[in-house]
Amino acid sequence: MNVALNVKYYWGLRDFYREDKPYDGFGDVTKLNIYSEEKKDENRKVHRVDTGRIVRAVSCDHPILVDPCRVGSCLVEMDLSSRYMVVGDAWCGTDFQGIIRSLSEKRIYALTEVQRLDVNAVKPMLEKSYYTDDGELEDTTFTDNLSPANMAEAGVKFLRDGVVGCHYAYIGCHKHYMNISSEWHGCQTTPTLRHQELFNSPPCIELKKCQFPVLTTESGEDATGATYRMLIPGGVGGHPQVGCNAAMLVTNKNHESPVMNRETAQHEVLLVIIDTLKKKIRSSIEESNIGIPDFTQQAQQLIYLEHFTPLFGKLQLATERMIMLMNRVQLQVADKDDKDVIRKKQMSLLKL
């Protein structure tokens, strides 16, 4: 199994992987220098993607973490004992850093979902752009090696008379616009090679394919399952104290997802919150701050979380199951009045 990702470059930077602060307990960590040594324009304010692509051999049995952060650039074959939970985007902020850190100490890692683009889905639209409504070619330049199908495969769209451009604006902020008469007329190579000649980079659609890491078999077949961002706690692997969400986790589509179900994830978070409260209360006792309003509030919150929250969680799950069963029954009921009765009972359950 291989993992492939785009090379990046930043000016004035070298390899920042911190050997003294590894991903302790995450898994098998290897150095991953994803930054090109090529000299860059120091006036640019954004990073660009280089012409290269990193391909590394990895274990097909492990979820793979790719951390492109400039202070901890590395590749991790995650330990098989690790567990994962999917959380909301709000967790990317600083408010949840304490919970993320406590979970990671138990080898439970917080993930946010990533939606990959289906680059193949746009190709029919790109090919169609080269034809008029009557089915005629907009420009006779695009025949043979530069056929609309080949141009679409390279992600290049016919925009208007005399101009084509990359559908994806992956490099920088703008699409690559190209003049047909001066840059494509008489071209004897393929659209992919022509784009390489013009911009010293493969077509943007190729770079877009590896915008996120891709798992492939030895024969080159895409084996990528789910893709997530992993929220790295501050200080881990040399990351800043505010944490980092640049790291990407990819899983093999042929393996079972390692993500915990909602009920288990909520229970683990609850245990962390309870443990944190207990530590605060213990600290207040040691510092003789018993009786202050904060201590009283913390004690009340601990009792509620430890003794009542699990019961409410079970009630919620039972309610959801009941509503699901009632939905099934409602589909089988023919009488309108009976359907209304079931609907009213569902509404009353939702108010609990």
Short mmCIF file of N, CA and C in Angstrom, two decimals, residues 121-286:
data_model
loop_
_atom_site.label_atom_id
_atom_site.label_comp_id
_atom_site.label_asym_id
_atom_site.label_seq_id
_atom_site.Cartn_x
_atom_site.Cartn_y
_atom_site.Cartn_z
N ALA A 121 -16.46 13.57 -11.91
CA ALA A 121 -17.84 13.98 -12.15
C ALA A 121 -17.93 15.23 -13.03
N VAL A 122 -16.88 16.07 -13.04
CA VAL A 122 -16.94 17.32 -13.81
C VAL A 122 -16.49 17.13 -15.25
N LYS A 123 -15.87 16.00 -15.57
CA LYS A 123 -15.29 15.84 -16.90
C LYS A 123 -16.32 15.89 -18.04
N PRO A 124 -17.50 15.28 -17.90
CA PRO A 124 -18.50 15.41 -18.97
C PRO A 124 -18.89 16.87 -19.23
N MET A 125 -18.99 17.65 -18.16
CA MET A 125 -19.33 19.08 -18.31
C MET A 125 -18.20 19.82 -19.02
N LEU A 126 -16.97 19.50 -18.69
CA LEU A 126 -15.83 20.15 -19.34
C LEU A 126 -15.78 19.81 -20.82
N GLU A 127 -16.00 18.54 -21.13
CA GLU A 127 -15.99 18.12 -22.54
C GLU A 127 -17.10 18.82 -23.33
N LYS A 128 -18.27 18.94 -22.73
CA LYS A 128 -19.42 19.57 -23.40
C LYS A 128 -19.15 21.04 -23.72
N SER A 129 -18.29 21.69 -22.91
CA SER A 129 -18.04 23.12 -23.11
C SER A 129 -17.38 23.43 -24.46
N TYR A 130 -16.80 22.43 -25.11
CA TYR A 130 -16.12 22.65 -26.39
C TYR A 130 -17.08 22.60 -27.59
N TYR A 131 -18.35 22.34 -27.33
CA TYR A 131 -19.32 22.21 -28.41
C TYR A 131 -20.42 23.28 -28.29
N THR A 132 -20.94 23.66 -29.44
CA THR A 132 -22.09 24.56 -29.45
C THR A 132 -23.35 23.75 -29.16
N ASP A 133 -24.47 24.43 -29.02
CA ASP A 133 -25.74 23.73 -28.78
C ASP A 133 -26.10 22.81 -29.94
N ASP A 134 -25.54 23.11 -31.12
CA ASP A 134 -25.80 22.29 -32.31
C ASP A 134 -24.83 21.13 -32.44
N GLY A 135 -23.93 21.00 -31.49
CA GLY A 135 -23.00 19.89 -31.52
C GLY A 135 -21.74 20.14 -32.33
N GLU A 136 -21.53 21.40 -32.76
CA GLU A 136 -20.33 21.74 -33.53
C GLU A 136 -19.22 22.19 -32.58
N LEU A 137 -17.96 21.97 -33.01
CA LEU A 137 -16.84 22.43 -32.20
C LEU A 137 -16.79 23.95 -32.15
N GLU A 138 -16.56 24.47 -30.94
CA GLU A 138 -16.41 25.92 -30.80
C GLU A 138 -15.14 26.41 -31.48
N ASP A 139 -14.12 25.55 -31.51
CA ASP A 139 -12.84 25.91 -32.12
C ASP A 139 -12.21 24.63 -32.68
N THR A 140 -11.83 24.65 -33.96
CA THR A 140 -11.30 23.44 -34.61
C THR A 140 -9.89 23.08 -34.15
N THR A 141 -9.31 23.91 -33.28
CA THR A 141 -8.01 23.56 -32.69
C THR A 141 -8.13 22.26 -31.90
N PHE A 142 -9.31 22.01 -31.34
CA PHE A 142 -9.47 20.91 -30.39
C PHE A 142 -9.99 19.64 -31.07
N THR A 143 -9.07 19.06 -31.82
CA THR A 143 -9.31 17.77 -32.48
C THR A 143 -8.10 16.87 -32.21
N ASP A 144 -8.23 15.61 -32.58
CA ASP A 144 -7.13 14.64 -32.46
C ASP A 144 -6.56 14.61 -31.04
N ASN A 145 -5.25 14.91 -30.88
CA ASN A 145 -4.62 14.84 -29.56
C ASN A 145 -5.18 15.87 -28.58
N LEU A 146 -5.76 16.96 -29.13
CA LEU A 146 -6.37 17.99 -28.28
C LEU A 146 -7.90 17.90 -28.31
N SER A 147 -8.42 16.70 -28.46
CA SER A 147 -9.87 16.51 -28.52
C SER A 147 -10.52 16.99 -27.23
N PRO A 148 -11.80 17.36 -27.27
CA PRO A 148 -12.51 17.78 -26.05
C PRO A 148 -12.41 16.76 -24.92
N ALA A 149 -12.42 15.47 -25.26
CA ALA A 149 -12.30 14.43 -24.22
C ALA A 149 -10.94 14.50 -23.54
N ASN A 150 -9.88 14.71 -24.34
CA ASN A 150 -8.53 14.81 -23.77
C ASN A 150 -8.36 16.09 -22.95
N MET A 151 -8.95 17.18 -23.45
CA MET A 151 -8.87 18.44 -22.70
C MET A 151 -9.62 18.32 -21.37
N ALA A 152 -10.77 17.65 -21.41
CA ALA A 152 -11.54 17.46 -20.18
C ALA A 152 -10.78 16.58 -19.20
N GLU A 153 -10.08 15.58 -19.71
CA GLU A 153 -9.29 14.69 -18.84
C GLU A 153 -8.21 15.50 -18.11
N ALA A 154 -7.71 16.54 -18.76
CA ALA A 154 -6.70 17.41 -18.14
C ALA A 154 -7.33 18.53 -17.32
N GLY A 155 -8.66 18.54 -17.24
CA GLY A 155 -9.34 19.54 -16.42
C GLY A 155 -9.41 20.92 -17.03
N VAL A 156 -9.24 21.02 -18.35
CA VAL A 156 -9.24 22.33 -19.02
C VAL A 156 -10.58 22.55 -19.72
N LYS A 157 -11.20 23.68 -19.46
CA LYS A 157 -12.53 24.00 -19.96
C LYS A 157 -12.46 25.09 -21.03
N PHE A 158 -13.34 24.99 -22.04
CA PHE A 158 -13.48 26.07 -23.03
C PHE A 158 -14.33 27.16 -22.37
N LEU A 159 -13.73 28.36 -22.24
CA LEU A 159 -14.40 29.44 -21.51
C LEU A 159 -15.15 30.39 -22.43
N ARG A 160 -14.49 30.85 -23.46
CA ARG A 160 -15.10 31.79 -24.41
C ARG A 160 -14.22 31.81 -25.66
N ASP A 161 -14.64 32.55 -26.67
CA ASP A 161 -13.87 32.60 -27.91
C ASP A 161 -12.40 32.93 -27.63
N GLY A 162 -11.53 32.00 -28.01
CA GLY A 162 -10.10 32.25 -27.92
C GLY A 162 -9.46 31.96 -26.58
N VAL A 163 -10.24 31.46 -25.60
CA VAL A 163 -9.67 31.27 -24.26
C VAL A 163 -10.15 29.94 -23.65
N VAL A 164 -9.21 29.20 -23.08
CA VAL A 164 -9.54 28.04 -22.26
C VAL A 164 -8.90 28.26 -20.88
N GLY A 165 -9.32 27.46 -19.92
CA GLY A 165 -8.76 27.63 -18.57
C GLY A 165 -8.99 26.41 -17.72
N CYS A 166 -8.14 26.23 -16.71
CA CYS A 166 -8.29 25.12 -15.77
C CYS A 166 -9.58 25.30 -14.97
N HIS A 167 -10.33 24.22 -14.86
CA HIS A 167 -11.57 24.26 -14.07
C HIS A 167 -11.26 24.47 -12.60
N TYR A 168 -10.21 23.81 -12.11
CA TYR A 168 -9.84 23.95 -10.70
C TYR A 168 -8.74 24.98 -10.56
N ALA A 169 -8.91 25.90 -9.62
CA ALA A 169 -7.89 26.92 -9.34
C ALA A 169 -7.10 26.46 -8.13
N TYR A 170 -6.31 25.41 -8.30
CA TYR A 170 -5.63 24.84 -7.14
C TYR A 170 -4.37 25.62 -6.77
N ILE A 171 -3.67 26.15 -7.75
CA ILE A 171 -2.44 26.89 -7.47
C ILE A 171 -2.76 28.37 -7.39
N GLY A 172 -2.48 28.97 -6.25
CA GLY A 172 -2.78 30.39 -6.08
C GLY A 172 -4.27 30.63 -5.96
N CYS A 173 -4.70 31.81 -6.37
CA CYS A 173 -6.10 32.21 -6.18
C CYS A 173 -6.89 32.23 -7.48
N HIS A 174 -6.24 32.02 -8.62
CA HIS A 174 -6.93 32.21 -9.90
C HIS A 174 -6.77 30.98 -10.79
N LYS A 175 -7.73 30.80 -11.68
CA LYS A 175 -7.62 29.75 -12.69
C LYS A 175 -6.48 30.08 -13.65
N HIS A 176 -5.97 29.04 -14.29
CA HIS A 176 -4.98 29.25 -15.34
C HIS A 176 -5.72 29.53 -16.64
N TYR A 177 -5.70 30.78 -17.11
CA TYR A 177 -6.32 31.14 -18.38
C TYR A 177 -5.28 31.04 -19.48
N MET A 178 -5.67 30.48 -20.64
CA MET A 178 -4.72 30.26 -21.73
C MET A 178 -5.31 30.72 -23.06
N ASN A 179 -4.52 31.45 -23.80
CA ASN A 179 -4.93 31.93 -25.12
C ASN A 179 -4.79 30.81 -26.13
N ILE A 180 -5.86 30.52 -26.86
CA ILE A 180 -5.86 29.37 -27.77
C ILE A 180 -4.91 29.59 -28.95
N SER A 181 -4.98 30.74 -29.58
CA SER A 181 -4.19 30.98 -30.80
C SER A 181 -2.69 30.96 -30.54
N SER A 182 -2.26 31.51 -29.40
CA SER A 182 -0.82 31.61 -29.14
C SER A 182 -0.27 30.44 -28.33
N GLU A 183 -1.12 29.73 -27.58
CA GLU A 183 -0.61 28.71 -26.66
C GLU A 183 -1.07 27.29 -26.97
N TRP A 184 -2.13 27.16 -27.79
CA TRP A 184 -2.64 25.82 -28.08
C TRP A 184 -2.67 25.48 -29.57
N HIS A 185 -2.79 26.47 -30.42
CA HIS A 185 -2.86 26.21 -31.86
C HIS A 185 -1.56 25.59 -32.34
N GLY A 186 -1.66 24.46 -33.01
CA GLY A 186 -0.48 23.78 -33.52
C GLY A 186 0.22 22.90 -32.50
N CYS A 187 -0.34 22.77 -31.30
CA CYS A 187 0.27 21.94 -30.27
C CYS A 187 0.22 20.46 -30.67
N GLN A 188 1.36 19.77 -30.60
CA GLN A 188 1.44 18.37 -31.00
C GLN A 188 1.51 17.41 -29.81
N THR A 189 1.53 17.96 -28.61
CA THR A 189 1.60 17.11 -27.41
C THR A 189 0.21 16.91 -26.83
N THR A 190 0.14 16.31 -25.67
CA THR A 190 -1.14 16.12 -24.98
C THR A 190 -1.47 17.36 -24.14
N PRO A 191 -2.74 17.54 -23.77
CA PRO A 191 -3.09 18.68 -22.90
C PRO A 191 -2.31 18.67 -21.59
N THR A 192 -2.07 17.51 -21.05
CA THR A 192 -1.33 17.43 -19.78
C THR A 192 0.10 17.94 -19.95
N LEU A 193 0.77 17.51 -21.02
CA LEU A 193 2.14 17.96 -21.26
C LEU A 193 2.18 19.44 -21.60
N ARG A 194 1.16 19.91 -22.33
CA ARG A 194 1.14 21.33 -22.68
C ARG A 194 0.99 22.19 -21.44
N HIS A 195 0.15 21.78 -20.52
CA HIS A 195 -0.01 22.52 -19.26
C HIS A 195 1.31 22.53 -18.49
N GLN A 196 2.02 21.42 -18.50
CA GLN A 196 3.31 21.34 -17.82
C GLN A 196 4.30 22.32 -18.44
N GLU A 197 4.27 22.43 -19.76
CA GLU A 197 5.18 23.35 -20.45
C GLU A 197 4.85 24.81 -20.12
N LEU A 198 3.56 25.12 -20.05
CA LEU A 198 3.15 26.51 -19.85
C LEU A 198 3.34 26.98 -18.41
N PHE A 199 3.09 26.09 -17.44
CA PHE A 199 3.08 26.52 -16.04
C PHE A 199 4.07 25.78 -15.15
N ASN A 200 4.87 24.91 -15.76
CA ASN A 200 5.84 24.13 -14.98
C ASN A 200 5.16 23.37 -13.85
N SER A 201 3.98 22.87 -14.13
CA SER A 201 3.25 22.06 -13.15
C SER A 201 2.24 21.20 -13.89
N PRO A 202 1.87 20.07 -13.29
CA PRO A 202 0.82 19.26 -13.90
C PRO A 202 -0.50 20.00 -13.85
N PRO A 203 -1.50 19.58 -14.63
CA PRO A 203 -2.80 20.26 -14.59
C PRO A 203 -3.37 20.32 -13.17
N CYS A 204 -4.12 21.37 -12.91
CA CYS A 204 -4.67 21.57 -11.57
C CYS A 204 -5.55 20.39 -11.14
N ILE A 205 -6.20 19.74 -12.10
CA ILE A 205 -7.08 18.63 -11.75
C ILE A 205 -6.25 17.47 -11.16
N GLU A 206 -5.01 17.30 -11.64
CA GLU A 206 -4.16 16.25 -11.09
C GLU A 206 -3.72 16.59 -9.68
N LEU A 207 -3.43 17.86 -9.45
CA LEU A 207 -3.04 18.29 -8.11
C LEU A 207 -4.22 18.22 -7.14
N LYS A 208 -5.40 18.49 -7.68
CA LYS A 208 -6.60 18.43 -6.85
C LYS A 208 -6.86 17.02 -6.33
N LYS A 209 -6.50 16.02 -7.15
CA LYS A 209 -6.71 14.63 -6.74
C LYS A 209 -5.95 14.31 -5.45
N CYS A 210 -4.80 14.96 -5.27
CA CYS A 210 -4.00 14.73 -4.07
C CYS A 210 -4.02 15.94 -3.14
N GLN A 211 -5.10 16.71 -3.22
CA GLN A 211 -5.25 17.81 -2.26
C GLN A 211 -5.24 17.23 -0.84
N PHE A 212 -5.88 16.07 -0.69
CA PHE A 212 -5.80 15.29 0.54
C PHE A 212 -5.02 14.00 0.22
N PRO A 213 -4.37 13.40 1.21
CA PRO A 213 -3.61 12.17 0.94
C PRO A 213 -4.48 11.08 0.32
N VAL A 214 -3.88 10.30 -0.54
CA VAL A 214 -4.57 9.22 -1.25
C VAL A 214 -3.86 7.90 -0.98
N LEU A 215 -4.61 6.88 -0.61
CA LEU A 215 -4.06 5.54 -0.46
C LEU A 215 -4.25 4.77 -1.77
N THR A 216 -3.21 4.12 -2.21
CA THR A 216 -3.29 3.33 -3.45
C THR A 216 -2.66 1.97 -3.22
N THR A 217 -3.13 0.99 -4.00
CA THR A 217 -2.51 -0.33 -3.98
C THR A 217 -1.21 -0.27 -4.77
N GLU A 218 -0.45 -1.38 -4.75
CA GLU A 218 0.80 -1.42 -5.49
C GLU A 218 0.58 -1.25 -6.99
N SER A 219 -0.62 -1.63 -7.47
CA SER A 219 -0.93 -1.49 -8.89
C SER A 219 -1.46 -0.10 -9.24
N GLY A 220 -1.60 0.78 -8.24
CA GLY A 220 -2.06 2.14 -8.48
C GLY A 220 -3.55 2.37 -8.30
N GLU A 221 -4.29 1.34 -7.90
CA GLU A 221 -5.74 1.47 -7.70
C GLU A 221 -6.02 2.25 -6.42
N ASP A 222 -6.97 3.18 -6.50
CA ASP A 222 -7.33 4.00 -5.34
C ASP A 222 -7.98 3.11 -4.28
N ALA A 223 -7.40 3.12 -3.08
CA ALA A 223 -7.91 2.31 -1.97
C ALA A 223 -8.33 3.18 -0.79
N THR A 224 -8.52 4.48 -1.05
CA THR A 224 -8.84 5.41 0.02
C THR A 224 -10.28 5.21 0.49
N GLY A 225 -10.44 5.05 1.78
CA GLY A 225 -11.77 4.96 2.37
C GLY A 225 -12.22 6.32 2.85
N ALA A 226 -12.31 6.51 4.16
CA ALA A 226 -12.71 7.79 4.73
C ALA A 226 -11.50 8.70 4.92
N THR A 227 -11.75 10.01 4.89
CA THR A 227 -10.71 11.02 5.11
C THR A 227 -11.18 11.98 6.19
N TYR A 228 -10.31 12.27 7.14
CA TYR A 228 -10.66 13.16 8.26
C TYR A 228 -9.50 14.11 8.54
N ARG A 229 -9.82 15.22 9.18
CA ARG A 229 -8.80 16.04 9.82
C ARG A 229 -8.67 15.55 11.26
N MET A 230 -7.46 15.39 11.73
CA MET A 230 -7.26 15.03 13.13
C MET A 230 -6.86 16.28 13.90
N LEU A 231 -7.52 16.50 15.01
CA LEU A 231 -7.23 17.67 15.85
C LEU A 231 -6.09 17.31 16.80
N ILE A 232 -4.93 17.91 16.58
CA ILE A 232 -3.74 17.61 17.36
C ILE A 232 -3.68 18.55 18.57
N PRO A 233 -3.56 18.01 19.79
CA PRO A 233 -3.49 18.88 20.97
C PRO A 233 -2.22 19.72 20.96
N GLY A 234 -2.27 20.86 21.60
CA GLY A 234 -1.12 21.75 21.68
C GLY A 234 0.08 21.07 22.32
N GLY A 235 1.25 21.26 21.70
CA GLY A 235 2.48 20.71 22.24
C GLY A 235 2.82 19.33 21.72
N VAL A 236 1.87 18.58 21.24
CA VAL A 236 2.13 17.23 20.74
C VAL A 236 2.93 17.31 19.43
N GLY A 237 4.00 16.55 19.34
CA GLY A 237 4.82 16.55 18.13
C GLY A 237 5.43 17.90 17.81
N GLY A 238 5.58 18.75 18.84
CA GLY A 238 6.16 20.07 18.62
C GLY A 238 5.19 21.11 18.11
N HIS A 239 3.89 20.81 18.07
CA HIS A 239 2.90 21.76 17.59
C HIS A 239 2.70 22.90 18.59
N PRO A 240 2.20 24.04 18.13
CA PRO A 240 1.97 25.17 19.04
C PRO A 240 0.92 24.84 20.10
N GLN A 241 0.94 25.57 21.19
CA GLN A 241 0.06 25.28 22.32
C GLN A 241 -1.42 25.45 21.97
N VAL A 242 -1.73 26.19 20.93
CA VAL A 242 -3.14 26.36 20.53
C VAL A 242 -3.66 25.15 19.77
N GLY A 243 -2.77 24.17 19.51
CA GLY A 243 -3.19 22.99 18.77
C GLY A 243 -3.10 23.20 17.27
N CYS A 244 -3.49 22.15 16.52
CA CYS A 244 -3.36 22.21 15.06
C CYS A 244 -4.38 21.28 14.44
N ASN A 245 -4.96 21.68 13.31
CA ASN A 245 -5.91 20.81 12.60
C ASN A 245 -5.49 20.60 11.15
N ALA A 246 -4.18 20.64 10.89
CA ALA A 246 -3.69 20.45 9.52
C ALA A 246 -3.49 18.97 9.19
N ALA A 247 -3.37 18.12 10.21
CA ALA A 247 -3.08 16.70 9.98
C ALA A 247 -4.29 15.99 9.39
N MET A 248 -4.04 15.07 8.45
CA MET A 248 -5.10 14.34 7.77
C MET A 248 -4.97 12.85 8.07
N LEU A 249 -6.09 12.20 8.39
CA LEU A 249 -6.13 10.76 8.62
C LEU A 249 -6.91 10.10 7.48
N VAL A 250 -6.30 9.11 6.84
CA VAL A 250 -6.97 8.37 5.78
C VAL A 250 -7.02 6.89 6.15
N THR A 251 -8.12 6.24 5.77
CA THR A 251 -8.30 4.83 6.10
C THR A 251 -8.45 4.01 4.83
N ASN A 252 -8.12 2.75 4.92
CA ASN A 252 -8.25 1.81 3.80
C ASN A 252 -9.73 1.45 3.63
N LYS A 253 -10.25 1.59 2.41
CA LYS A 253 -11.67 1.33 2.17
C LYS A 253 -12.04 -0.13 2.37
N ASN A 254 -11.05 -1.01 2.36
CA ASN A 254 -11.31 -2.43 2.53
C ASN A 254 -11.33 -2.87 4.00
N HIS A 255 -11.09 -1.91 4.90
CA HIS A 255 -11.07 -2.22 6.32
C HIS A 255 -12.24 -1.55 7.03
N GLU A 256 -12.64 -2.12 8.15
CA GLU A 256 -13.75 -1.55 8.92
C GLU A 256 -13.35 -0.20 9.50
N SER A 257 -14.28 0.73 9.50
CA SER A 257 -14.00 2.06 10.02
C SER A 257 -13.66 1.99 11.50
N PRO A 258 -12.58 2.68 11.93
CA PRO A 258 -12.18 2.64 13.34
C PRO A 258 -12.91 3.66 14.21
N VAL A 259 -13.90 4.35 13.64
CA VAL A 259 -14.58 5.43 14.36
C VAL A 259 -15.61 4.85 15.33
N MET A 260 -15.62 5.37 16.56
CA MET A 260 -16.58 4.93 17.57
C MET A 260 -17.98 5.41 17.23
N ASN A 261 -18.99 4.69 17.69
CA ASN A 261 -20.35 5.15 17.51
C ASN A 261 -20.64 6.32 18.45
N ARG A 262 -21.75 7.01 18.21
CA ARG A 262 -22.05 8.23 18.94
C ARG A 262 -22.17 7.99 20.44
N GLU A 263 -22.84 6.89 20.83
CA GLU A 263 -23.06 6.61 22.24
C GLU A 263 -21.74 6.41 22.98
N THR A 264 -20.84 5.64 22.40
CA THR A 264 -19.54 5.39 23.03
C THR A 264 -18.72 6.67 23.10
N ALA A 265 -18.75 7.47 22.02
CA ALA A 265 -17.99 8.72 21.99
C ALA A 265 -18.50 9.69 23.06
N GLN A 266 -19.81 9.82 23.18
CA GLN A 266 -20.37 10.72 24.19
C GLN A 266 -19.99 10.28 25.60
N HIS A 267 -19.96 8.96 25.81
CA HIS A 267 -19.59 8.44 27.13
C HIS A 267 -18.14 8.78 27.46
N GLU A 268 -17.24 8.65 26.47
CA GLU A 268 -15.83 8.96 26.70
C GLU A 268 -15.63 10.44 27.01
N VAL A 269 -16.34 11.30 26.30
CA VAL A 269 -16.24 12.73 26.56
C VAL A 269 -16.77 13.05 27.96
N LEU A 270 -17.86 12.41 28.33
CA LEU A 270 -18.43 12.62 29.66
C LEU A 270 -17.43 12.22 30.74
N LEU A 271 -16.74 11.10 30.55
CA LEU A 271 -15.75 10.66 31.53
C LEU A 271 -14.62 11.68 31.68
N VAL A 272 -14.21 12.29 30.57
CA VAL A 272 -13.16 13.31 30.62
C VAL A 272 -13.64 14.53 31.39
N ILE A 273 -14.88 14.98 31.12
CA ILE A 273 -15.42 16.16 31.80
C ILE A 273 -15.53 15.89 33.30
N ILE A 274 -16.01 14.70 33.66
CA ILE A 274 -16.15 14.35 35.07
C ILE A 274 -14.78 14.32 35.75
N ASP A 275 -13.80 13.70 35.10
CA ASP A 275 -12.45 13.63 35.66
C ASP A 275 -11.85 15.01 35.85
N THR A 276 -12.09 15.91 34.89
CA THR A 276 -11.58 17.29 34.99
C THR A 276 -12.21 18.00 36.17
N LEU A 277 -13.52 17.83 36.35
CA LEU A 277 -14.20 18.46 37.49
C LEU A 277 -13.69 17.93 38.82
N LYS A 278 -13.45 16.62 38.89
CA LYS A 278 -12.93 16.03 40.12
C LYS A 278 -11.57 16.62 40.48
N LYS A 279 -10.74 16.82 39.48
CA LYS A 279 -9.42 17.41 39.72
C LYS A 279 -9.54 18.85 40.22
N LYS A 280 -10.49 19.61 39.67
CA LYS A 280 -10.69 20.99 40.13
C LYS A 280 -11.18 21.01 41.57
N ILE A 281 -12.11 20.12 41.92
CA ILE A 281 -12.64 20.05 43.27
C ILE A 281 -11.54 19.63 44.24
N ARG A 282 -10.73 18.63 43.85
CA ARG A 282 -9.64 18.17 44.70
C ARG A 282 -8.65 19.30 44.95
N SER A 283 -8.39 20.09 43.89
CA SER A 283 -7.47 21.22 44.03
C SER A 283 -8.04 22.27 44.99
N SER A 284 -9.35 22.51 44.91
CA SER A 284 -9.98 23.48 45.81
C SER A 284 -9.89 23.03 47.26
N ILE A 285 -10.05 21.72 47.47
CA ILE A 285 -9.95 21.18 48.83
C ILE A 285 -8.53 21.34 49.36
N GLU A 286 -7.55 21.02 48.52
CA GLU A 286 -6.16 21.12 48.94
C GLU A 286 -5.77 22.57 49.24
#
